[in-house]
Each structure stands twice: as structure tokens, then as C-alpha cells.
Amino acid sequence: MTKVKSPADTLRALLATGDLITMPCCFDALSAKLIEQEGFGLTFMSGFATSAARIGEPDLGLMSYGEVLDQARNITDAVSIPVIGDGDTGYGNAMNVRRTVTGFAKAGCAAVMIEDQLAPKRCGHTKGKEVVGRDEAFDRIKAAVDAREAGADILILARTDARHQHGLTEAIDRAAKFKELGADILFVEAPKSVDEMRTLCAELPGPKMANIVEGGETPDLSPEELKQIGYQIAAYPLSLMAAAMKAMVECLQTMKVGQPRDDKLMSWADLRQRIGFDDYYDVSERYASSRRDG
């Protein structure tokens, strides 16, 4: 019997190609399904977008570990492509980090991001960010790697936000140590120029992720430019959320003044198909008790 690849193995295979992976980020099961339907091979559960979608609040550390993990399960259950989960600061000390990593692995995530911000964390492109000291930052990544080595089938995406508070050199030094400790993917958040992006990619080993926030601090380069600089993953954490919110507000404004809204809507047939009604009906035909006319 052929062994089915785990989500982590699928992500390892993607990284092994050396190609740049364009990664739209999701915030719920439906957005993840749309990403897979459009042919993307990887997604990330954006903490910013998930906080907005699940609790209607900004990404300022307000969601609990349980809420985040529940959302991750919903997303991984809905798709077959690998999902990277946002483990924030690990929700406590090093022992909490181990539990967080193990929990995300059990939830079906291919990788989990652990960062060095001071809890409660903040969106990487908003004000007020602070990072913990080096020793605590390194302990978090060591604990995450230890959880993986103890049997959690998951990759570790190690993030540092030290650029904002301490400068690029400190951020690179921290990320290099994260790699030395066993992190699989490195993420230096919010470099402020193309030169900074080139420098960190040249100095850091292994796969690196760029975080492209439209209107944020990091230059919004094309996928080809990011690949040439040395990135292997290009994350777009807010593109789908921003597009969905804009479309919903425009539809609501049209409804408010009593105007036709057909040109703002996905067709009824496409809506049903993308959500999964057609697949459900096809499978349900096998069972007499599940068939419905019409």
C-alpha cells in the first residue's frame, strides 16, 4: 500500500524544487478552498485576516491558542494543499511553544510559524512592536524544534521582528541562530528596502519567506524579482481579505440605495460549485437515504 504524503512532506517537496512559491493567505475554510481551486499549492493562515474574520478584531494578540487552533483545523479539513499555521509567540513559555507546535501538527498543518515578539504580539506592519531578548527568542525556536524532533510531523517557520526595534543586523543575527537551532524556513519581517531584502537573503541560509503587505513597509516586488533576490516563499497575507472586504462594502452600499447588484455578485451556479454543493450531490447519489429531487 502506497504511503500518503503528510502535509509536512508535501511542503518539503515543494521547497526542494527551489522554485518561488506564491502563497496567497487564507483566513477561513472557504478562502482556503478558493486558493486551492485556483491552483495554488500552498497557503498560510494569516493571523491578521483570521482575527478579523473570526472575532472581528485587529491582530493584536486577542485570539487565544484554542481559537487559532480551531480555525486551523477547519482550514486543513477543507483543503488538500499544505497549510502553514500562525503560532504567534507560542502562547507562553518554551513549554507552551512545544504544546503549540504539537497542536498545529495534530491539526494537520504542514508548518507552524513561531516569532520573537513580546506577547501580546502585533501585526508586523503596525506600530508598537517589541521583541523579547535573544535568550527567550532562541528558547522559543529550540522548543519548537524539540517538539518536531519528538515526533511532531511539521516544519518550523521561525520569524523575527527585530528589524523594527533593533535594526537589520540584529534581525539577521537572530534568524541565523534560528537556522542553527534547526528552523526549516526563515522569516525576517518588514525589511524596508530592496537593498535590505537582498542583504538578508544573501546572508541567511535555507528557504526564506517574504511577506508582501500591500501598503506595508516591505517593497511589493513581483514574484520574479523576489526569486532573483533569493526568496522561496512569497506570502500575501491581506490580499484576499482586502478584496473580500472591498467587494462586501460595495455590495452593501449598492443595496442601501436600492440599486441592482447583479454585476457585483458571483453567479448562483459558480457559487454553489465552489462551495461544494455539486460534489456533495454527486457523492450523495450513492445513498438512497441522501438523495433529493430538484
Coordinates of N, CA and C in Angstrom, one line a residue, residues 137-217:
A137 N 14.0 34.4 22.8 CA 13.7 34.2 21.4 C 14.3 32.8 21.0
F138 N 15.5 32.6 21.4 CA 16.2 31.3 21.0 C 15.5 30.1 21.6
D139 N 15.1 30.3 22.9 CA 14.4 29.2 23.6 C 13.1 28.8 22.9
R140 N 12.4 29.8 22.4 CA 11.2 29.5 21.7 C 11.4 28.6 20.4
I141 N 12.4 29.0 19.7 CA 12.7 28.2 18.5 C 13.3 26.8 18.9
K142 N 14.1 26.8 19.9 CA 14.7 25.5 20.3 C 13.5 24.6 20.8
A143 N 12.6 25.1 21.5 CA 11.4 24.3 22.0 C 10.6 23.9 20.8
A144 N 10.4 24.7 19.8 CA 9.6 24.3 18.6 C 10.3 23.2 17.9
V145 N 11.6 23.3 17.7 CA 12.4 22.2 17.0 C 12.4 21.0 17.9
D146 N 12.5 21.1 19.2 CA 12.4 19.9 20.0 C 11.1 19.2 19.9
A147 N 10.0 19.9 19.7 CA 8.7 19.3 19.5 C 8.6 18.6 18.2
R148 N 9.3 19.2 17.2 CA 9.3 18.5 15.9 C 10.2 17.2 16.0
E149 N 11.3 17.3 16.7 CA 12.2 16.1 16.8 C 11.6 15.0 17.7
A150 N 10.6 15.4 18.6 CA 10.0 14.5 19.5 C 8.8 13.7 18.7
G151 N 8.6 14.1 17.5 CA 7.6 13.4 16.7 C 6.5 14.2 16.0
A152 N 6.5 15.5 16.2 CA 5.5 16.3 15.5 C 5.9 16.5 14.1
D153 N 5.1 15.9 13.2 CA 5.5 16.0 11.7 C 5.1 17.3 11.2
I154 N 6.0 18.3 11.4 CA 5.7 19.7 11.0 C 7.0 20.4 10.8
L155 N 7.0 21.4 9.9 CA 8.2 22.3 9.7 C 8.0 23.5 10.6
I156 N 9.2 24.1 10.9 CA 9.2 25.2 11.8 C 9.6 26.5 11.0
L157 N 8.7 27.4 10.9 CA 8.9 28.7 10.2 C 9.3 29.7 11.4
A158 N 10.5 30.1 11.4 CA 11.0 31.0 12.5 C 11.0 32.4 12.1
R159 N 10.3 33.3 12.8 CA 10.1 34.7 12.4 C 10.8 35.6 13.4
T160 N 11.4 36.6 13.0 CA 11.9 37.7 13.8 C 11.4 39.0 13.4
D161 N 11.0 39.8 14.4 CA 10.5 41.2 14.1 C 11.5 42.2 14.7
A162 N 12.8 41.8 14.9 CA 13.8 42.6 15.5 C 14.2 43.8 14.6
R163 N 13.9 43.7 13.3 CA 14.3 44.8 12.4 C 13.7 46.2 12.9
H164 N 12.5 46.1 13.3 CA 11.8 47.4 13.7 C 12.4 48.0 14.9
Q165 N 12.8 47.2 15.9 CA 13.3 47.8 17.2 C 14.8 47.9 17.3
H166 N 15.5 47.0 16.6 CA 17.0 46.9 16.8 C 17.8 46.9 15.5
G167 N 17.1 47.0 14.3 CA 17.8 47.1 13.1 C 18.0 45.8 12.4
L168 N 18.5 45.9 11.1 CA 18.6 44.7 10.2 C 19.6 43.8 10.7
T169 N 20.8 44.3 11.2 CA 21.8 43.4 11.6 C 21.4 42.4 12.7
E170 N 20.7 43.0 13.7 CA 20.2 42.1 14.8 C 19.2 41.1 14.3
A171 N 18.3 41.6 13.4 CA 17.3 40.6 12.8 C 18.0 39.5 12.1
I172 N 19.0 39.8 11.3 CA 19.8 38.7 10.6 C 20.5 37.8 11.5
D173 N 21.1 38.4 12.6 CA 21.8 37.5 13.6 C 20.8 36.6 14.3
R174 N 19.6 37.1 14.6 CA 18.6 36.2 15.3 C 18.2 35.1 14.3
A175 N 17.9 35.5 13.1 CA 17.4 34.5 12.1 C 18.5 33.4 11.8
A176 N 19.8 33.9 11.8 CA 20.9 32.9 11.6 C 20.9 31.9 12.7
K177 N 20.7 32.4 13.9 CA 20.7 31.5 15.1 C 19.5 30.6 15.0
F178 N 18.4 31.1 14.6 CA 17.2 30.2 14.4 C 17.5 29.0 13.5
K179 N 18.2 29.3 12.4 CA 18.5 28.3 11.5 C 19.5 27.3 12.1
E180 N 20.5 27.8 12.9 CA 21.4 26.9 13.6 C 20.7 26.0 14.6
L181 N 19.6 26.5 15.2 CA 18.9 25.7 16.1 C 18.0 24.7 15.5
G182 N 17.8 24.8 14.1 CA 17.1 23.8 13.4 C 15.8 24.2 12.7
A183 N 15.6 25.5 12.7 CA 14.4 26.0 11.9 C 14.5 25.7 10.4
D184 N 13.3 25.4 9.8 CA 13.3 24.9 8.4 C 13.2 26.1 7.5
I185 N 12.5 27.2 7.8 CA 12.2 28.3 7.0 C 12.4 29.6 7.8
L186 N 13.1 30.6 7.3 CA 13.3 31.8 8.0 C 12.5 33.0 7.4
F187 N 12.1 33.8 8.4 CA 11.2 35.0 8.0 C 11.7 36.2 8.8
V188 N 12.3 37.1 8.1 CA 12.7 38.4 8.7 C 11.6 39.4 8.3
E189 N 10.8 39.8 9.3 CA 9.6 40.6 9.0 C 10.0 42.1 8.7
A190 N 9.3 42.7 7.7 CA 9.3 44.1 7.4 C 10.7 44.7 7.1
P191 N 11.5 44.1 6.2 CA 12.6 44.9 5.7 C 12.1 46.1 4.9
K192 N 12.8 47.2 5.0 CA 12.2 48.5 4.5 C 12.7 48.9 3.1
S193 N 13.5 48.1 2.5 CA 14.0 48.4 1.1 C 14.4 47.2 0.4
V194 N 14.6 47.3 -0.9 CA 15.1 46.2 -1.8 C 16.5 45.8 -1.3
D195 N 17.3 46.8 -1.0 CA 18.7 46.5 -0.5 C 18.7 45.7 0.7
E196 N 17.8 46.0 1.7 CA 17.7 45.2 2.9 C 17.2 43.8 2.6
M197 N 16.3 43.6 1.6 CA 15.9 42.3 1.2 C 17.0 41.5 0.6
R198 N 17.8 42.2 -0.2 CA 18.9 41.5 -0.8 C 19.9 41.1 0.2
T199 N 20.2 42.0 1.2 CA 21.2 41.7 2.2 C 20.8 40.5 3.0
L200 N 19.6 40.4 3.5 CA 19.2 39.3 4.4 C 19.1 38.0 3.6
C201 N 18.7 38.1 2.3 CA 18.7 36.8 1.6 C 20.2 36.3 1.3
A202 N 21.1 37.2 1.1 CA 22.5 36.9 0.8 C 23.1 36.3 2.1
E203 N 22.8 36.8 3.2 CA 23.5 36.4 4.5 C 22.8 35.2 5.2
L204 N 21.6 34.9 4.9 CA 20.9 33.8 5.6 C 20.8 32.6 4.7
P205 N 21.0 31.4 5.3 CA 20.9 30.1 4.6 C 19.5 29.6 4.5
G206 N 19.2 28.7 3.6 CA 18.0 28.0 3.5 C 16.8 28.8 3.0
P207 N 15.6 28.2 3.0 CA 14.5 28.9 2.4 C 14.1 30.1 3.3
K208 N 13.7 31.1 2.6 CA 13.3 32.4 3.2 C 12.0 32.9 2.7
M209 N 11.2 33.5 3.6 CA 9.9 33.9 3.2 C 9.8 35.5 3.2
A210 N 9.2 36.0 2.1 CA 8.9 37.4 2.1 C 7.4 37.6 2.4
N211 N 7.1 38.7 3.1 CA 5.7 39.0 3.5 C 5.3 40.3 2.8
I212 N 4.4 40.1 1.8 CA 4.1 41.3 1.0 C 2.7 41.8 1.4
V213 N 2.7 42.9 2.2 CA 1.5 43.6 2.6 C 1.3 44.8 1.8
E214 N 0.3 44.8 1.0 CA 0.0 46.0 0.1 C -0.2 47.2 1.0
G215 N 0.7 48.2 0.7 CA 0.7 49.4 1.6 C 1.5 49.3 2.8
G216 N 2.2 48.2 3.0 CA 3.0 48.0 4.2 C 4.5 48.5 4.0
E217 N 5.4 48.1 4.8 CA 6.7 48.6 4.8 C 7.6 47.9 3.8

